[in-house]
Tab-separated table of C-alpha atoms in Angstrom:
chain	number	residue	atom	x	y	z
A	6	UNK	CA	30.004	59.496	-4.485
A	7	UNK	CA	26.804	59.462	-6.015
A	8	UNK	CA	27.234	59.003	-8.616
A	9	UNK	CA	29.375	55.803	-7.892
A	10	UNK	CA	26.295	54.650	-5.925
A	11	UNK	CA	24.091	55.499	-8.825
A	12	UNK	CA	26.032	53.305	-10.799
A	13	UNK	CA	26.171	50.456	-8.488
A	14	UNK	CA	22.705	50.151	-8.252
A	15	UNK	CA	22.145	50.315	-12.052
A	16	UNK	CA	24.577	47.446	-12.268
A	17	UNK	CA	23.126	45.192	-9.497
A	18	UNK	CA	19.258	45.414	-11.017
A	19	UNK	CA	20.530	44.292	-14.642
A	20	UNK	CA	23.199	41.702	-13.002
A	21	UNK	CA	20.369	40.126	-10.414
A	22	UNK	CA	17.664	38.893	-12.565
A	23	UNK	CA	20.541	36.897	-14.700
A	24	UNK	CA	21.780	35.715	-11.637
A	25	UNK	CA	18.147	34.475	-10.559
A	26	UNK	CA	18.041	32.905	-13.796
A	27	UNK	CA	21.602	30.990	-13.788
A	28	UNK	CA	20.843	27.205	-13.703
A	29	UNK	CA	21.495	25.807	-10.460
A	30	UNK	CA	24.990	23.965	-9.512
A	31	UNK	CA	24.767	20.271	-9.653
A	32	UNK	CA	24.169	18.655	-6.664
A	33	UNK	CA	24.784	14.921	-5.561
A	34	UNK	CA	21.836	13.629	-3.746
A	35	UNK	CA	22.265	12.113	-0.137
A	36	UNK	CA	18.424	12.136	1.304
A	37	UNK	CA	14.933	12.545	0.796
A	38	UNK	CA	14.702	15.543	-0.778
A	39	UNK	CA	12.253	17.280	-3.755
A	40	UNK	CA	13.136	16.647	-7.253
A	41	UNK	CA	14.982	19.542	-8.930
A	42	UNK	CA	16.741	19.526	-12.413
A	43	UNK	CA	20.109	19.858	-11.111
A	44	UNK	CA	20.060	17.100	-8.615
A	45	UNK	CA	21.877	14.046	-9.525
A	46	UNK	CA	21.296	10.318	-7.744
A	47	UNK	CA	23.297	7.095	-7.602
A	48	UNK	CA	22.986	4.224	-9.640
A	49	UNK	CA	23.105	0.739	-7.382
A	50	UNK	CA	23.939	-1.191	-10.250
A	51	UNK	CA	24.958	-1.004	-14.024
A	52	UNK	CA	21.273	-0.196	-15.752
A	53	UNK	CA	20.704	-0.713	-19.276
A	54	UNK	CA	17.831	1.520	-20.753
A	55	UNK	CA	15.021	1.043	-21.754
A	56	UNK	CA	12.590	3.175	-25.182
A	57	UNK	CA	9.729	2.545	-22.519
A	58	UNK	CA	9.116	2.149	-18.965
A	59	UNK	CA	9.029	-1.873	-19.157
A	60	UNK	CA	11.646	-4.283	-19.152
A	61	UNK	CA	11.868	-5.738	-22.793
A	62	UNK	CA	12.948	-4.601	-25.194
A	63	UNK	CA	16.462	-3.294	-24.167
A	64	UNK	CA	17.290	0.176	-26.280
A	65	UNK	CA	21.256	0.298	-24.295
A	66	UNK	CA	23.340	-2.197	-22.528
A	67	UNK	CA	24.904	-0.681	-19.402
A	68	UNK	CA	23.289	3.519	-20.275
A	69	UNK	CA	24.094	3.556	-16.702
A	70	UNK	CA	26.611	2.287	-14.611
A	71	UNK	CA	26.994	1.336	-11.431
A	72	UNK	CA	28.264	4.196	-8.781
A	73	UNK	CA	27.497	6.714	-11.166
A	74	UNK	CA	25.551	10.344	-10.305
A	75	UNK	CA	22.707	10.811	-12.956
A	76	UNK	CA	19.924	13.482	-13.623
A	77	UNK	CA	16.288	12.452	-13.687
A	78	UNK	CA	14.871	14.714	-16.084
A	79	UNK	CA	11.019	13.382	-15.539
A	80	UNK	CA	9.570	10.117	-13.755
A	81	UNK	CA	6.375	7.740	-15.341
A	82	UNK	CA	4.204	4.834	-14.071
A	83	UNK	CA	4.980	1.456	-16.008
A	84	UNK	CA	5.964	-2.165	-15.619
A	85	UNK	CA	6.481	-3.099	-12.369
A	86	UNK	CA	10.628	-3.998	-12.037
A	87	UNK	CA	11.974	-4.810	-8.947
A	88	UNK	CA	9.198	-4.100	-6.665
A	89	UNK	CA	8.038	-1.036	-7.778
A	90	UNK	CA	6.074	0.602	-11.171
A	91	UNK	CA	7.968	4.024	-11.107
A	92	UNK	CA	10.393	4.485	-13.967
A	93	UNK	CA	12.862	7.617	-14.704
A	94	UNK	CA	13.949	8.945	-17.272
A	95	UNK	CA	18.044	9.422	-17.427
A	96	UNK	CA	19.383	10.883	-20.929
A	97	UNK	CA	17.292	9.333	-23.644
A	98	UNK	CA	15.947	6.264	-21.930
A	99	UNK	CA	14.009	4.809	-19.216
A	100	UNK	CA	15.396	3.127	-16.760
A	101	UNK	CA	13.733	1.335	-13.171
A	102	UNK	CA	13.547	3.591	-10.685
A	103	UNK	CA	14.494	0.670	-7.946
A	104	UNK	CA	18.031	0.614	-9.424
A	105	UNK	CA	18.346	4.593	-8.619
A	106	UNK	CA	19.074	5.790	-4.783
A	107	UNK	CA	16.031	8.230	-4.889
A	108	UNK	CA	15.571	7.589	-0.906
A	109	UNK	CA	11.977	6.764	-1.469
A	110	UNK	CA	10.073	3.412	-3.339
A	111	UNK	CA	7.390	6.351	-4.931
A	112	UNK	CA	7.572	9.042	-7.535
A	113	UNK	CA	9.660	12.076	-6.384
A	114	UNK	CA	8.017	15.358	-4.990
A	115	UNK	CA	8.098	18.002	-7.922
A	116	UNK	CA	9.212	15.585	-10.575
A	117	UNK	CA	7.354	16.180	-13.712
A	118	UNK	CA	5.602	13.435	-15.666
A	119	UNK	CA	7.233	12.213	-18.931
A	120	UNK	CA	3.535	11.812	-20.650
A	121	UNK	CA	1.058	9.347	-20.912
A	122	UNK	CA	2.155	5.956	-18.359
A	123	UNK	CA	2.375	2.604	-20.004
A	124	UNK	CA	-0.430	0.179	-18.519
A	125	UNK	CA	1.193	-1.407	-14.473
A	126	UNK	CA	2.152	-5.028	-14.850
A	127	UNK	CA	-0.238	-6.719	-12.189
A	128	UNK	CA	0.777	-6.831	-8.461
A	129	UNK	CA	1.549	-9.200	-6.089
A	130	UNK	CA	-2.069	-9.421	-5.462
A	131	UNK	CA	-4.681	-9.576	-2.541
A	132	UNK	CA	-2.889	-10.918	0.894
A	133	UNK	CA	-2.830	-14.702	1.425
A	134	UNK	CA	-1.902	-17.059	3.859
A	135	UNK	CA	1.337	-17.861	2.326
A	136	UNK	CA	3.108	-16.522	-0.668
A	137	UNK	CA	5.933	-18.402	-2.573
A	138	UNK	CA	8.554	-17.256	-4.731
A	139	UNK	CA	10.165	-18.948	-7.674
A	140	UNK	CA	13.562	-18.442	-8.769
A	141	UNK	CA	14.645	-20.467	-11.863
A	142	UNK	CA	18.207	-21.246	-12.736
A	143	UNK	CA	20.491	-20.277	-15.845
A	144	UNK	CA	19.130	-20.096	-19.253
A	145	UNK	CA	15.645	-21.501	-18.167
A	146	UNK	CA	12.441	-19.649	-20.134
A	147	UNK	CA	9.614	-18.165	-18.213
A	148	UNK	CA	7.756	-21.036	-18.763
A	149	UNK	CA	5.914	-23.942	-17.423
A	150	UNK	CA	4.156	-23.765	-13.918
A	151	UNK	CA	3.497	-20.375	-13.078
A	152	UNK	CA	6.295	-19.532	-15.370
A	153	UNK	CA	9.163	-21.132	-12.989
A	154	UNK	CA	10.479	-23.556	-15.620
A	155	UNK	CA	10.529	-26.992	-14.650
A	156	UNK	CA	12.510	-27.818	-11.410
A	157	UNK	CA	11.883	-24.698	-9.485
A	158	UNK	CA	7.706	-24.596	-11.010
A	159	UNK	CA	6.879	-28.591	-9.884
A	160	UNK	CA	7.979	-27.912	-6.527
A	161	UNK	CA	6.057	-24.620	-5.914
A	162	UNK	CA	3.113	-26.605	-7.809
A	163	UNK	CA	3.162	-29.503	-5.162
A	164	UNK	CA	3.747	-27.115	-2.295
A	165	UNK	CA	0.633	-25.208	-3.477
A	166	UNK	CA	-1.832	-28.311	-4.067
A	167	UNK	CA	-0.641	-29.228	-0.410
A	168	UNK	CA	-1.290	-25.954	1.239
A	169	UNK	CA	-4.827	-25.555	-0.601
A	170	UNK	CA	-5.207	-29.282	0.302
A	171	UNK	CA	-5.386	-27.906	3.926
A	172	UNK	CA	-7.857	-25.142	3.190
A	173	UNK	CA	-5.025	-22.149	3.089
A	174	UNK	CA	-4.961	-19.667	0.359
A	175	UNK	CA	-1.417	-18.872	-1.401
A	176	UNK	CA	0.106	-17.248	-4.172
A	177	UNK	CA	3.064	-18.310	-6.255
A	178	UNK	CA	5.216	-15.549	-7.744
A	179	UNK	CA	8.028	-16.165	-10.703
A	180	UNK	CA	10.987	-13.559	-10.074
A	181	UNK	CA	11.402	-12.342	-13.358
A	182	UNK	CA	14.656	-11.563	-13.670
A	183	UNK	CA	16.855	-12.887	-17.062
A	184	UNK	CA	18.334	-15.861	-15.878
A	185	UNK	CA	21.290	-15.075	-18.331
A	186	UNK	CA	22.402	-18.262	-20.147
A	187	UNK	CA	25.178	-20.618	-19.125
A	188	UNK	CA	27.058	-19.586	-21.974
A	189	UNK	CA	27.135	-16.312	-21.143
A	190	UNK	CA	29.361	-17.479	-17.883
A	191	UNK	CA	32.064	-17.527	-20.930
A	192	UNK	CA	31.425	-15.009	-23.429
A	193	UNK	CA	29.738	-12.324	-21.294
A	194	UNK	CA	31.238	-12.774	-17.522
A	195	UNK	CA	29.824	-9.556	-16.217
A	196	UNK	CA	25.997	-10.095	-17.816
A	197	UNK	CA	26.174	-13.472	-16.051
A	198	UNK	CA	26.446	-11.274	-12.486
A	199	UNK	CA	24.602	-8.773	-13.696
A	200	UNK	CA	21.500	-11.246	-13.871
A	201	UNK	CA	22.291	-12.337	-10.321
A	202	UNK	CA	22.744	-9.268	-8.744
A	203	UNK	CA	19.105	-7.772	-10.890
A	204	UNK	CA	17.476	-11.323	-9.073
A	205	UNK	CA	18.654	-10.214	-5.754
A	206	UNK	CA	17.241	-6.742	-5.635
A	207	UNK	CA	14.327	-8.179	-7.043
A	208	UNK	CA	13.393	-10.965	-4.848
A	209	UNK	CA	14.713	-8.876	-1.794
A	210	UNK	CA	12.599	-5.899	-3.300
A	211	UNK	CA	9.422	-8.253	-3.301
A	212	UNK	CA	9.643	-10.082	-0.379
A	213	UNK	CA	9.857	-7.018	1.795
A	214	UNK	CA	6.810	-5.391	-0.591
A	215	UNK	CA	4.887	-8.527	0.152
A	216	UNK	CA	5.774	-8.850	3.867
A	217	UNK	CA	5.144	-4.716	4.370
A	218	UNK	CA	1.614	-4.647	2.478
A	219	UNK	CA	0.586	-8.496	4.389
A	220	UNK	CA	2.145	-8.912	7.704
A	221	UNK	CA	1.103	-11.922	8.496
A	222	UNK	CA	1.789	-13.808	5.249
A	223	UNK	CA	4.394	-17.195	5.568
A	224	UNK	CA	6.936	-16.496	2.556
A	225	UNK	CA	8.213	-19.791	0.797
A	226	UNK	CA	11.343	-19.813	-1.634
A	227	UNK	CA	12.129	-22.164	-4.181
A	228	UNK	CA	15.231	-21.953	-6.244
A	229	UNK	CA	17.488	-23.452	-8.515
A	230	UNK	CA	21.499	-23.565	-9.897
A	231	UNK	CA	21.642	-19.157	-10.445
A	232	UNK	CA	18.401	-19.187	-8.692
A	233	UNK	CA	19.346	-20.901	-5.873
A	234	UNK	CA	22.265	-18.376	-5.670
A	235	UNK	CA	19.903	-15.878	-6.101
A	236	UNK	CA	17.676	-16.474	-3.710
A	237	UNK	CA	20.783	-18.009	-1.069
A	238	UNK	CA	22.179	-14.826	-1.313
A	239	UNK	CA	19.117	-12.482	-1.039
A	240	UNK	CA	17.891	-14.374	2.278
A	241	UNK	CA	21.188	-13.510	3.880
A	242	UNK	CA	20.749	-9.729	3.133
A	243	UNK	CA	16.808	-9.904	3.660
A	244	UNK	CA	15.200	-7.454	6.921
A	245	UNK	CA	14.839	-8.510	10.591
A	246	UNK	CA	10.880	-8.166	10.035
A	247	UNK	CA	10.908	-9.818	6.492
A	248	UNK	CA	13.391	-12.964	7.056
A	249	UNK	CA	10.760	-13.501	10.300
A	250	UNK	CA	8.213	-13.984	7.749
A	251	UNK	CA	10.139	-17.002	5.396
A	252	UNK	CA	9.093	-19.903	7.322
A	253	UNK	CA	10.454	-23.057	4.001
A	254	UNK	CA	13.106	-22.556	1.940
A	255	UNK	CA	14.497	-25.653	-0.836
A	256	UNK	CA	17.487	-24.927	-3.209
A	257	UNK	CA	18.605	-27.123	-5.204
A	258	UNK	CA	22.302	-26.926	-6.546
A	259	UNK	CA	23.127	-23.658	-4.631
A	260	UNK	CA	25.771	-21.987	-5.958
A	261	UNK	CA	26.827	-20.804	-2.270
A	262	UNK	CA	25.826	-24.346	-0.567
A	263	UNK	CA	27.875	-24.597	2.944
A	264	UNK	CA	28.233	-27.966	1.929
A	265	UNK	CA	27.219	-30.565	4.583
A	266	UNK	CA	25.408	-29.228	7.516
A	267	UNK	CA	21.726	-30.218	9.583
A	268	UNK	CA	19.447	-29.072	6.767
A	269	UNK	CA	21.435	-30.920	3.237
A	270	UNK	CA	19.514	-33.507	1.479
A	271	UNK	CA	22.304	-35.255	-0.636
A	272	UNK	CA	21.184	-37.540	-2.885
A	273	UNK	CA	23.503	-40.312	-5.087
A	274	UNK	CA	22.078	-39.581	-8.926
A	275	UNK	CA	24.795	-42.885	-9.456
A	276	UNK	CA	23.040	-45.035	-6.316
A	277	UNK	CA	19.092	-44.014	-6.482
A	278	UNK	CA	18.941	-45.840	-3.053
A	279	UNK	CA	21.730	-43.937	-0.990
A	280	UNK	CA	19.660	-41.269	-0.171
A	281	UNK	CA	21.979	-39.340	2.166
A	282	UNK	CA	25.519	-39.616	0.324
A	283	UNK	CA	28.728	-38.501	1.656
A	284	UNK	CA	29.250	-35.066	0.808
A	285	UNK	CA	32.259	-33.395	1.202
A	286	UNK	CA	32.398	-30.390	-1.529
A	287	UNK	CA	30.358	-26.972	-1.057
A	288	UNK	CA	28.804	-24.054	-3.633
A	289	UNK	CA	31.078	-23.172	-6.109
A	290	UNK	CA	31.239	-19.563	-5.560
A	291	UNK	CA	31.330	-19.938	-1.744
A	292	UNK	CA	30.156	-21.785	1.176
A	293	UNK	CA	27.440	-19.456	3.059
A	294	UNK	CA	25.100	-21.092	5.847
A	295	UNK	CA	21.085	-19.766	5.338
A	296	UNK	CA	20.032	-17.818	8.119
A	297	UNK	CA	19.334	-19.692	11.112
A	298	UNK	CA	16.293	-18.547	11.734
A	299	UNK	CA	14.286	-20.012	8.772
A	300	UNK	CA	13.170	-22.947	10.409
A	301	UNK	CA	12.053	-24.818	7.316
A	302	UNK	CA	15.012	-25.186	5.101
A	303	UNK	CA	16.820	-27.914	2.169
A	304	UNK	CA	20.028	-27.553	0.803
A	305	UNK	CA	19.334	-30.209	-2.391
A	306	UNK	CA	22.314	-31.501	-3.912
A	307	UNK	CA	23.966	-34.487	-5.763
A	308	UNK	CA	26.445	-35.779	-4.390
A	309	UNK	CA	29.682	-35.107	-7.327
A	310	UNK	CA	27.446	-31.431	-8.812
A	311	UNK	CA	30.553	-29.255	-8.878
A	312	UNK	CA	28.096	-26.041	-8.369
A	313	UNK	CA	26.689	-27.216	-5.297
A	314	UNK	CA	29.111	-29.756	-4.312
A	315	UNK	CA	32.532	-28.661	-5.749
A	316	UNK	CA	35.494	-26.265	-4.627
A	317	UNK	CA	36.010	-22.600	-5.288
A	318	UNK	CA	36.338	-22.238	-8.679
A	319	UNK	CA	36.403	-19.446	-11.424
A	320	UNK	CA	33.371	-18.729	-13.538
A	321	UNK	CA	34.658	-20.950	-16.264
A	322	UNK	CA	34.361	-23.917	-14.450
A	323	UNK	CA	31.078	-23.325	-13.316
A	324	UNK	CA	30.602	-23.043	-16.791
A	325	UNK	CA	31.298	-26.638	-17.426
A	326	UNK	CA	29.514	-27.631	-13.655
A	327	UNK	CA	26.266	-26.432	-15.019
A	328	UNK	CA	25.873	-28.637	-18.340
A	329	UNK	CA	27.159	-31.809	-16.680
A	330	UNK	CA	24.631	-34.344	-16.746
A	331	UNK	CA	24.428	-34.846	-13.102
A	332	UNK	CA	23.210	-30.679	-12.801
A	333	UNK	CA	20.360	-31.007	-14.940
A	334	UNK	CA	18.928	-34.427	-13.526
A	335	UNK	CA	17.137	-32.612	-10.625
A	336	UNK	CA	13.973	-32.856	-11.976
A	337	UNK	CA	13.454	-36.154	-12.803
A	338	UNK	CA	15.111	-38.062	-10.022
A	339	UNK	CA	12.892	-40.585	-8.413
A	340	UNK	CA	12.872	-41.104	-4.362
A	341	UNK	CA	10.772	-43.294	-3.003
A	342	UNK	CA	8.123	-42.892	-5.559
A	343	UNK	CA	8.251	-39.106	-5.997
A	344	UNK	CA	10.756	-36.846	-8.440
A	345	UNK	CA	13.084	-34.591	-6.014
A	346	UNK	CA	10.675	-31.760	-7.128
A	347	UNK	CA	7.715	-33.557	-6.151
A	348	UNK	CA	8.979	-34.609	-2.615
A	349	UNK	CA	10.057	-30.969	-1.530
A	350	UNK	CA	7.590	-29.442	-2.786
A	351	UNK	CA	5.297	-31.411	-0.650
A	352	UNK	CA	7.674	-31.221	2.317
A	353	UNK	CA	7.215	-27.237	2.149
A	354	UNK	CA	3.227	-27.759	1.852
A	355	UNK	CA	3.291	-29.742	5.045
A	356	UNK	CA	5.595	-27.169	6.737
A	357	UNK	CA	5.511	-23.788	5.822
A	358	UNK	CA	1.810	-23.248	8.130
A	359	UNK	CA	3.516	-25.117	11.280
């Protein structure tokens, strides 16, 4: 017997330091918990990775996908990607750690540091009176006013002279997400809703940033075509404390327009004078009201623009909706003196600090 014992005990102090050693089982994360290296966390969306913690270059289309369980082997400071600067590392690449259900917006407790950080992109800046958001439509560059391209960037212009016109400081914000190209709506179907899903966790991810870190600023929106969808779709899924906050909202050529209701401005690009056409059509990926409680709001759309004024359609023929002639006139038509972009943005000016 005691030998047996003697034996036992010579087995179990060689057996439990290899046992203390044994990497941990993997574990599927579900709450805010400390960062270990077996611990694995969703992906909210497909991800493609990234050599460094910004968003250009891309190394890998799709590294992650969406509803998959990945390891975060270390976690970095770099360009700021849907509302946050924190990046992880997954595998080989980088990828925003937004897009990752980590159960907190900062670095995780215990996670080490992948090196040296690449420089933060600037934030949203100091707290102003009202902030407004631009979201441009399919294909458009990050150019012209404050990088909005041209419809979405002459309203928010217009809107901005008009608020500092009254003495009221403001900020104007481009979402920069990629705005994937119409064609893409036929060769690439899923980068197409890829980019529209990135700009709704963006501008949701902002907005709630902006309206968290300055209370009391009055959040404007501005969208067009994708970005109208965009944006029409993130205001339905915004917060209770953050929707309070957006006080003007124009898109023009919503993709999800409820077609005619108390807040659709319905111009005739065929009759310049009939300013309030007959509209009987709606978005062309579904007919969604904006929350009633923005009190400011303009559903913009020609009368005949099969994205905003169409039927339910497949992705192909929203294709063809979005190079018609009539969809890309929105910046140029005249009412009354002013181009469309030009009239709402100064409607929002005069509104948005009632």
């Amino acid at each position: 017997m005691t030998r047996t014992r003697t034996l036992a005990a010579t087995c179990a102090a060689l057996l439990l330091p290899l046992l203390a050693s044994a990497p941990s089982e993997a574990k599927n994360v579900t709450k805010l918990e400390p960062w270990k290296a077996s611990n694995r966390y969703l992906a909210k969306a497909d991800i493609d990775g990234r050599s460094q913690p910004k968003l250009e270059p891309r190394a890998k289309t799709n590294h992650v996908r969406k509803g998959q369980w990945v390891k975060i082997s270390c976690q970095t400071t770099g360009q700021s990607a849907f509302g946050s600067t924190v990046w992880s590392k997954v595998g080989r690449y980088y990828v925003p750690d937004q897009l990752l259900k980590t159960y907190t917006d900062g670095r995780l407790r215990g996670a080490p540091s992948c090196g040296r950080s690449a420089p933060s992109a600037p934030a949203q800046g100091r707290c102003t009176a009202v902030t407004l958001y631009g979201v441009r439509g399919s294909g458009e560059p990050i150019a012209g006013p404050y990088g909005m391209s041209t419809t979405v960037g002459r309203t928010v212009e217009r809107a901005v002279a008009e608020i500092r016109r009254k003495g009221r400081s403001v900020r104007a914000l481009n979402v920069p997400y990629e705005a994937a190209s119409v064609e893409t709506i036929i060769s690439d179907p899923s980068r197409f809703q890829r980019s529209m899903e990135f700009g709704k966790i963006l501008l949701n991810a902002m907005i709630s940033k902006r309206v968290k870190q300055c209370p009391r600023t009055r959040i404007g929106v501005v969208g067009y075509s994708q970005g109208a969808g965009v944006a029409s779709e993130t205001l339905r899924g915004l917060s209770v404390p953050a929707l309070r906050r957006v006080r003007a909202v124009t898109l023009f050529a919503d993709t999800y327009s409820a077609g005619r209701s108390e807040y659709t401005v319905t111009p005739n690009p065929f009759r310049p004078s009939d300013t309030d056409a007959d509209r009987s059509g709606s978005g062309i990926l579904g007919d969604r009201r904006l929350p009633r409680q923005i009190p400011y709001k303009w559903d913009v759309c020609f009368v005949e623009d099969l994205v905003c004024d169409g039927r339910r359609s497949s992705l192909g023929l929203l294709a063809q909706a979005s190079v018609a002639s009539v969809h890309t006139r929105y910046k140029d038509f005249v009412i009354a003196g002013f181009t469309l972009p030009q009239l709402q943005g100064l409607l929002m000016g005069r509104t948005i600090l009632r």
